[in-house]
Amino acid sequence: MTLLDSFLARATLAGIGTALAAAPLGCFIVWRRMAYFGDATAHASILGVALALALDVPVFGGVLLAALAMATLVSVLAGRGFAMDTLLGVMAHSSLAFGLVAVSFLDGVRVDLSAYLFGDILAVGRVDIALIWGGAVLVLALIWWRWSAILTATLNPDLAHAAGIDPRREQLVLTLALAIVVAVAIKVVGILLIVALLLVPAAAARPFARTPEGMAIVAAGIGVVSAAGGMQFAYILDTPTGPTIVCVAAILFLISGTLDALRRRLLR
């Protein structure tokens, strides 16, 4: 019996891979205040599910295509005079609604919407593990390759222009990375909780990091602990696994905030 023969081992590996992919990207979403951007991209993925099922192609491919299309569309419309928060709110909820309606039109196809909305990590197989870890490696490679450029464009667009860096190009790199994370995370935490897995570990890491690189590393550690801890608690308490992973991340965020508040009070 190999390690991957155990469904708990496969689920834990899937959670850890997703957390490692989401952590550094989540830091950029926190720095750029792009939470709604992540929501719009994640919610559009239900359209990808409907497309994949209708065309009888792998769900991963449909979700990746839909997420990438939505993220690109939002990036293009961002500079066209639209109020960004309104645009993202409209597109996020509209795409989710249209996706749910589209799924209902699929005749002869049984669709467990809860598995896509909240994740079904216990059902991951060997192919899912390969896709998740392949996506994680690709995202980490993209972020590592463009780290300095993306960071400069995030912190100071004017300085980026002066250094010959195109902020819009770096935005597209983040868009691609976000689409990949959404595609790999849908099986683990589901459409409605993907953004939480991106944001919460990064937010929890913020008080403990003195450098951007340090924040990304700490966020990855918190994400891994959340995934592994959430798996264990879900098994012990018989609770939904995806939401439990996010609950553990939220508890770590509360602990992080409390420790930071205590540290600030002691320094006074």
mmCIF file of C-alpha atoms in Angstrom:
data_model
loop_
_atom_site.group_PDB
_atom_site.id
_atom_site.type_symbol
_atom_site.label_atom_id
_atom_site.label_comp_id
_atom_site.label_asym_id
_atom_site.label_seq_id
_atom_site.Cartn_x
_atom_site.Cartn_y
_atom_site.Cartn_z
ATOM 1 C CA MET A 1 0.000 0.000 0.000
ATOM 2 C CA THR A 2 1.458 3.344 -1.056
ATOM 3 C CA LEU A 3 0.923 6.755 0.487
ATOM 4 C CA LEU A 4 -1.455 7.826 -2.299
ATOM 5 C CA ASP A 5 -3.715 4.824 -1.637
ATOM 6 C CA SER A 6 -5.003 6.598 1.492
ATOM 7 C CA PHE A 7 -7.728 9.149 0.769
ATOM 8 C CA LEU A 8 -6.649 11.167 3.819
ATOM 9 C CA ALA A 9 -3.086 11.323 2.550
ATOM 10 C CA ARG A 10 -4.276 12.405 -0.910
ATOM 11 C CA ALA A 11 -6.536 15.054 0.601
ATOM 12 C CA THR A 12 -3.745 16.392 2.825
ATOM 13 C CA LEU A 13 -1.332 16.566 -0.109
ATOM 14 C CA ALA A 14 -3.985 18.392 -2.152
ATOM 15 C CA GLY A 15 -4.583 20.904 0.644
ATOM 16 C CA ILE A 16 -0.883 21.562 1.152
ATOM 17 C CA GLY A 17 -0.271 22.006 -2.577
ATOM 18 C CA THR A 18 -3.140 24.467 -2.864
ATOM 19 C CA ALA A 19 -1.975 26.400 0.196
ATOM 20 C CA LEU A 20 1.560 26.709 -1.178
ATOM 21 C CA ALA A 21 0.213 28.061 -4.478
ATOM 22 C CA ALA A 22 -2.202 30.478 -2.819
ATOM 23 C CA ALA A 23 0.139 31.936 -0.162
ATOM 24 C CA PRO A 24 2.482 34.192 -2.178
ATOM 25 C CA LEU A 25 -0.317 35.206 -4.531
ATOM 26 C CA GLY A 26 -2.483 36.061 -1.523
ATOM 27 C CA CYS A 27 0.189 38.478 -0.332
ATOM 28 C CA PHE A 28 -0.050 40.438 -3.578
ATOM 29 C CA ILE A 29 -3.848 40.449 -3.343
ATOM 30 C CA VAL A 30 -3.563 41.904 0.185
ATOM 31 C CA TRP A 31 -0.989 44.518 -0.873
ATOM 32 C CA ARG A 32 -2.993 45.518 -3.946
ATOM 33 C CA ARG A 33 -6.351 45.344 -2.126
ATOM 34 C CA MET A 34 -7.655 43.005 -4.814
ATOM 35 C CA ALA A 35 -10.087 40.921 -2.739
ATOM 36 C CA TYR A 36 -13.015 41.707 -5.034
ATOM 37 C CA PHE A 37 -10.826 40.875 -8.036
ATOM 38 C CA GLY A 38 -10.266 37.423 -6.584
ATOM 39 C CA ASP A 39 -13.996 37.041 -5.907
ATOM 40 C CA ALA A 40 -14.923 37.885 -9.494
ATOM 41 C CA THR A 41 -12.370 35.414 -10.849
ATOM 42 C CA ALA A 42 -13.432 32.631 -8.491
ATOM 43 C CA HIS A 43 -17.165 33.108 -9.038
ATOM 44 C CA ALA A 44 -16.715 33.013 -12.818
ATOM 45 C CA SER A 45 -15.295 29.517 -12.514
ATOM 46 C CA ILE A 46 -18.795 28.025 -12.141
ATOM 47 C CA LEU A 47 -19.297 29.061 -15.775
ATOM 48 C CA GLY A 48 -16.185 27.054 -16.545
ATOM 49 C CA VAL A 49 -17.701 24.053 -14.781
ATOM 50 C CA ALA A 50 -20.850 24.328 -16.916
ATOM 51 C CA LEU A 51 -18.768 24.728 -20.082
ATOM 52 C CA ALA A 52 -16.597 21.722 -19.263
ATOM 53 C CA LEU A 53 -19.566 19.479 -18.487
ATOM 54 C CA ALA A 54 -21.443 20.607 -21.610
ATOM 55 C CA LEU A 55 -18.448 19.900 -23.869
ATOM 56 C CA ASP A 56 -17.377 16.772 -21.960
ATOM 57 C CA VAL A 57 -13.881 18.108 -21.291
ATOM 58 C CA PRO A 58 -11.919 18.098 -18.015
ATOM 59 C CA VAL A 59 -13.389 20.484 -15.446
ATOM 60 C CA PHE A 60 -9.901 21.806 -14.655
ATOM 61 C CA GLY A 61 -9.544 23.122 -18.219
ATOM 62 C CA GLY A 62 -12.984 24.762 -18.258
ATOM 63 C CA VAL A 63 -12.441 26.430 -14.900
ATOM 64 C CA LEU A 64 -8.980 27.669 -15.897
ATOM 65 C CA LEU A 65 -10.339 29.133 -19.144
ATOM 66 C CA ALA A 66 -13.299 30.865 -17.431
ATOM 67 C CA ALA A 67 -11.188 32.235 -14.587
ATOM 68 C CA LEU A 68 -8.544 33.524 -16.985
ATOM 69 C CA ALA A 69 -11.191 35.136 -19.213
ATOM 70 C CA MET A 70 -12.853 36.881 -16.269
ATOM 71 C CA ALA A 71 -9.572 38.079 -14.761
ATOM 72 C CA THR A 72 -8.426 39.411 -18.145
ATOM 73 C CA LEU A 73 -11.767 41.140 -18.739
ATOM 74 C CA VAL A 74 -11.619 42.840 -15.348
ATOM 75 C CA SER A 75 -8.025 43.974 -15.997
ATOM 76 C CA VAL A 76 -9.049 45.474 -19.350
ATOM 77 C CA LEU A 77 -12.133 47.248 -17.976
ATOM 78 C CA ALA A 78 -10.254 48.598 -14.947
ATOM 79 C CA GLY A 79 -8.809 51.482 -16.928
ATOM 80 C CA ARG A 80 -11.994 52.391 -18.812
ATOM 81 C CA GLY A 81 -13.595 54.708 -16.272
ATOM 82 C CA PHE A 82 -15.637 52.136 -14.360
ATOM 83 C CA ALA A 83 -15.855 52.350 -10.558
ATOM 84 C CA MET A 84 -13.716 49.342 -9.664
ATOM 85 C CA ASP A 85 -15.573 48.118 -6.578
ATOM 86 C CA THR A 86 -18.947 48.371 -8.338
ATOM 87 C CA LEU A 87 -17.652 46.675 -11.484
ATOM 88 C CA LEU A 88 -16.134 43.794 -9.552
ATOM 89 C CA GLY A 89 -19.208 43.342 -7.360
ATOM 90 C CA VAL A 90 -21.511 43.214 -10.387
ATOM 91 C CA MET A 91 -19.281 40.826 -12.331
ATOM 92 C CA ALA A 92 -18.615 38.512 -9.372
ATOM 93 C CA HIS A 93 -22.235 37.901 -8.451
ATOM 94 C CA SER A 94 -23.549 38.002 -12.023
ATOM 95 C CA SER A 95 -21.053 35.389 -13.219
ATOM 96 C CA LEU A 96 -21.925 33.112 -10.296
ATOM 97 C CA ALA A 97 -25.654 33.460 -11.013
ATOM 98 C CA PHE A 98 -25.235 32.833 -14.746
ATOM 99 C CA GLY A 99 -23.024 29.841 -13.992
ATOM 100 C CA LEU A 100 -25.586 28.279 -11.661
ATOM 101 C CA VAL A 101 -28.341 28.826 -14.242
ATOM 102 C CA ALA A 102 -26.145 27.356 -16.991
ATOM 103 C CA VAL A 103 -25.514 24.222 -14.923
ATOM 104 C CA SER A 104 -29.271 23.741 -14.483
ATOM 105 C CA PHE A 105 -29.676 23.468 -18.284
ATOM 106 C CA LEU A 106 -27.337 20.493 -18.557
ATOM 107 C CA ASP A 107 -29.590 17.549 -19.421
ATOM 108 C CA GLY A 108 -28.477 14.072 -18.471
ATOM 109 C CA VAL A 109 -25.602 15.353 -16.318
ATOM 110 C CA ARG A 110 -25.719 14.947 -12.566
ATOM 111 C CA VAL A 111 -23.950 17.853 -10.932
ATOM 112 C CA ASP A 112 -23.191 18.051 -7.222
ATOM 113 C CA LEU A 113 -23.074 21.830 -6.909
ATOM 114 C CA SER A 114 -22.032 21.690 -3.248
ATOM 115 C CA ALA A 115 -18.802 19.946 -4.297
ATOM 116 C CA TYR A 116 -17.950 22.890 -6.559
ATOM 117 C CA LEU A 117 -19.202 25.601 -4.207
ATOM 118 C CA PHE A 118 -17.572 24.273 -1.017
ATOM 119 C CA GLY A 119 -15.010 21.784 -2.303
ATOM 120 C CA ASP A 120 -14.747 18.000 -2.102
ATOM 121 C CA ILE A 121 -11.158 17.452 -1.073
ATOM 122 C CA LEU A 122 -11.783 13.895 0.165
ATOM 123 C CA ALA A 123 -12.638 12.849 -3.398
ATOM 124 C CA VAL A 124 -9.322 13.908 -4.966
ATOM 125 C CA GLY A 125 -7.529 11.214 -6.936
ATOM 126 C CA ARG A 126 -4.021 10.761 -8.256
ATOM 127 C CA VAL A 127 -4.748 12.854 -11.356
ATOM 128 C CA ASP A 128 -6.101 15.659 -9.156
ATOM 129 C CA ILE A 129 -2.936 15.539 -7.042
ATOM 130 C CA ALA A 130 -0.818 15.837 -10.183
ATOM 131 C CA LEU A 131 -2.865 18.802 -11.452
ATOM 132 C CA ILE A 132 -2.818 20.581 -8.085
ATOM 133 C CA TRP A 133 0.914 20.196 -7.547
ATOM 134 C CA GLY A 134 1.655 20.960 -11.193
ATOM 135 C CA GLY A 135 -0.382 24.152 -10.874
ATOM 136 C CA ALA A 136 1.319 25.014 -7.593
ATOM 137 C CA VAL A 137 4.787 24.603 -9.109
ATOM 138 C CA LEU A 138 3.781 26.733 -12.111
ATOM 139 C CA VAL A 139 2.385 29.528 -9.906
ATOM 140 C CA LEU A 140 5.437 29.523 -7.649
ATOM 141 C CA ALA A 141 7.719 29.589 -10.700
ATOM 142 C CA LEU A 142 5.802 32.546 -12.175
ATOM 143 C CA ILE A 143 5.937 34.483 -8.916
ATOM 144 C CA TRP A 144 9.629 33.682 -8.369
ATOM 145 C CA TRP A 145 10.494 34.680 -11.954
ATOM 146 C CA ARG A 146 8.655 38.023 -11.793
ATOM 147 C CA TRP A 147 8.942 38.692 -8.039
ATOM 148 C CA SER A 148 10.971 41.909 -8.172
ATOM 149 C CA ALA A 149 8.997 43.350 -11.090
ATOM 150 C CA ILE A 150 5.594 42.511 -9.621
ATOM 151 C CA LEU A 151 6.618 43.807 -6.198
ATOM 152 C CA THR A 152 7.895 47.090 -7.627
ATOM 153 C CA ALA A 153 4.750 47.543 -9.726
ATOM 154 C CA THR A 154 2.628 46.805 -6.660
ATOM 155 C CA LEU A 155 4.371 49.152 -4.224
ATOM 156 C CA ASN A 156 5.183 52.044 -6.567
ATOM 157 C CA PRO A 157 3.888 52.094 -10.168
ATOM 158 C CA ASP A 158 5.777 55.335 -10.902
ATOM 159 C CA LEU A 159 9.061 53.765 -9.814
ATOM 160 C CA ALA A 160 8.201 50.715 -11.924
ATOM 161 C CA HIS A 161 7.770 52.908 -15.019
ATOM 162 C CA ALA A 162 11.090 54.626 -14.280
ATOM 163 C CA ALA A 163 12.768 51.227 -14.034
ATOM 164 C CA GLY A 164 11.338 50.124 -17.375
ATOM 165 C CA ILE A 165 8.717 47.837 -15.829
ATOM 166 C CA ASP A 166 5.223 47.793 -17.314
ATOM 167 C CA PRO A 167 2.715 47.529 -14.415
ATOM 168 C CA ARG A 168 -0.015 46.253 -16.742
ATOM 169 C CA ARG A 169 2.203 43.385 -17.891
ATOM 170 C CA GLU A 170 2.880 42.430 -14.287
ATOM 171 C CA GLN A 171 -0.857 42.629 -13.622
ATOM 172 C CA LEU A 172 -1.377 40.091 -16.396
ATOM 173 C CA VAL A 173 1.163 37.765 -14.772
ATOM 174 C CA LEU A 174 -0.808 37.977 -11.522
ATOM 175 C CA THR A 175 -4.007 37.405 -13.498
ATOM 176 C CA LEU A 176 -2.610 34.191 -14.985
ATOM 177 C CA ALA A 177 -1.380 33.008 -11.577
ATOM 178 C CA LEU A 178 -4.763 33.750 -9.987
ATOM 179 C CA ALA A 179 -6.602 31.797 -12.699
ATOM 180 C CA ILE A 180 -4.345 28.783 -12.108
ATOM 181 C CA VAL A 181 -4.882 28.936 -8.331
ATOM 182 C CA VAL A 182 -8.653 29.122 -8.801
ATOM 183 C CA ALA A 183 -8.549 26.101 -11.112
ATOM 184 C CA VAL A 184 -6.549 23.965 -8.676
ATOM 185 C CA ALA A 185 -8.342 25.151 -5.530
ATOM 186 C CA ILE A 186 -11.906 24.472 -6.680
ATOM 187 C CA LYS A 187 -11.582 20.794 -5.715
ATOM 188 C CA VAL A 188 -10.112 21.643 -2.297
ATOM 189 C CA VAL A 189 -12.162 24.513 -0.850
ATOM 190 C CA GLY A 190 -14.701 25.293 -3.562
ATOM 191 C CA ILE A 191 -15.639 28.454 -5.416
ATOM 192 C CA LEU A 192 -17.066 30.319 -2.423
ATOM 193 C CA LEU A 193 -14.001 29.798 -0.211
ATOM 194 C CA ILE A 194 -11.093 30.156 -2.633
ATOM 195 C CA VAL A 195 -10.586 33.841 -1.877
ATOM 196 C CA ALA A 196 -10.560 33.091 1.860
ATOM 197 C CA LEU A 197 -7.672 30.667 1.343
ATOM 198 C CA LEU A 198 -5.847 33.401 -0.582
ATOM 199 C CA LEU A 199 -6.460 36.251 1.850
ATOM 200 C CA VAL A 200 -6.604 34.833 5.376
ATOM 201 C CA PRO A 201 -3.110 33.233 5.593
ATOM 202 C CA ALA A 202 -1.561 36.344 4.004
ATOM 203 C CA ALA A 203 -3.396 38.636 6.427
ATOM 204 C CA ALA A 204 -2.387 36.440 9.370
ATOM 205 C CA ALA A 205 1.273 36.564 8.267
ATOM 206 C CA ARG A 206 1.409 40.347 7.991
ATOM 207 C CA PRO A 207 2.190 41.158 11.675
ATOM 208 C CA PHE A 208 5.101 38.689 11.790
ATOM 209 C CA ALA A 209 6.911 39.705 8.606
ATOM 210 C CA ARG A 210 9.453 42.501 8.197
ATOM 211 C CA THR A 211 9.981 41.998 4.474
ATOM 212 C CA PRO A 212 7.691 41.070 1.564
ATOM 213 C CA GLU A 213 9.621 37.843 1.072
ATOM 214 C CA GLY A 214 9.227 37.033 4.762
ATOM 215 C CA MET A 215 5.481 37.636 4.570
ATOM 216 C CA ALA A 216 5.145 35.250 1.625
ATOM 217 C CA ILE A 217 7.084 32.528 3.463
ATOM 218 C CA VAL A 218 5.124 32.964 6.714
ATOM 219 C CA ALA A 219 1.850 32.986 4.755
ATOM 220 C CA ALA A 220 2.848 29.714 3.092
ATOM 221 C CA GLY A 221 3.545 28.197 6.519
ATOM 222 C CA ILE A 222 0.187 29.365 7.876
ATOM 223 C CA GLY A 223 -1.555 28.031 4.774
ATOM 224 C CA VAL A 224 0.065 24.615 5.155
ATOM 225 C CA VAL A 225 -0.827 24.469 8.876
ATOM 226 C CA SER A 226 -4.405 25.486 8.029
ATOM 227 C CA ALA A 227 -4.710 22.774 5.371
ATOM 228 C CA ALA A 228 -3.209 19.994 7.487
ATOM 229 C CA GLY A 229 -4.961 21.127 10.677
ATOM 230 C CA GLY A 230 -8.276 21.576 8.917
ATOM 231 C CA MET A 231 -8.037 18.043 7.543
ATOM 232 C CA GLN A 232 -7.459 16.615 11.011
ATOM 233 C CA PHE A 233 -10.255 18.595 12.664
ATOM 234 C CA ALA A 234 -12.685 17.732 9.860
ATOM 235 C CA TYR A 235 -11.879 14.042 10.315
ATOM 236 C CA ILE A 236 -12.230 14.176 14.098
ATOM 237 C CA LEU A 237 -15.327 16.400 14.222
ATOM 238 C CA ASP A 238 -16.962 15.013 11.040
ATOM 239 C CA THR A 239 -17.334 18.498 9.525
ATOM 240 C CA PRO A 240 -17.044 19.713 5.889
ATOM 241 C CA THR A 241 -13.346 19.714 5.047
ATOM 242 C CA GLY A 242 -13.040 22.860 2.889
ATOM 243 C CA PRO A 243 -14.862 25.148 5.333
ATOM 244 C CA THR A 244 -12.956 23.600 8.253
ATOM 245 C CA ILE A 245 -9.627 24.461 6.586
ATOM 246 C CA VAL A 246 -10.763 28.077 6.245
ATOM 247 C CA CYS A 247 -11.985 28.071 9.876
ATOM 248 C CA VAL A 248 -8.519 26.989 11.065
ATOM 249 C CA ALA A 249 -6.965 29.755 8.959
ATOM 250 C CA ALA A 250 -9.402 32.270 10.487
ATOM 251 C CA ILE A 251 -8.491 31.126 14.016
ATOM 252 C CA LEU A 252 -4.803 31.568 13.189
ATOM 253 C CA PHE A 253 -5.634 35.061 11.898
ATOM 254 C CA LEU A 254 -7.353 35.912 15.212
ATOM 255 C CA ILE A 255 -4.353 34.586 17.152
ATOM 256 C CA SER A 256 -2.024 36.604 14.934
ATOM 257 C CA GLY A 257 -4.042 39.779 15.461
ATOM 258 C CA THR A 258 -4.215 39.236 19.221
ATOM 259 C CA LEU A 259 -0.463 38.654 19.521
ATOM 260 C CA ASP A 260 0.230 41.733 17.412
ATOM 261 C CA ALA A 261 -2.058 43.874 19.588
ATOM 262 C CA LEU A 262 -0.317 42.597 22.739
ATOM 263 C CA ARG A 263 3.101 43.318 21.238
ATOM 264 C CA ARG A 264 2.080 46.867 20.364
ATOM 265 C CA ARG A 265 0.721 47.434 23.868
ATOM 266 C CA LEU A 266 3.934 46.155 25.473
ATOM 267 C CA LEU A 267 6.022 48.448 23.259
ATOM 268 C CA ARG A 268 4.070 51.435 24.533
#
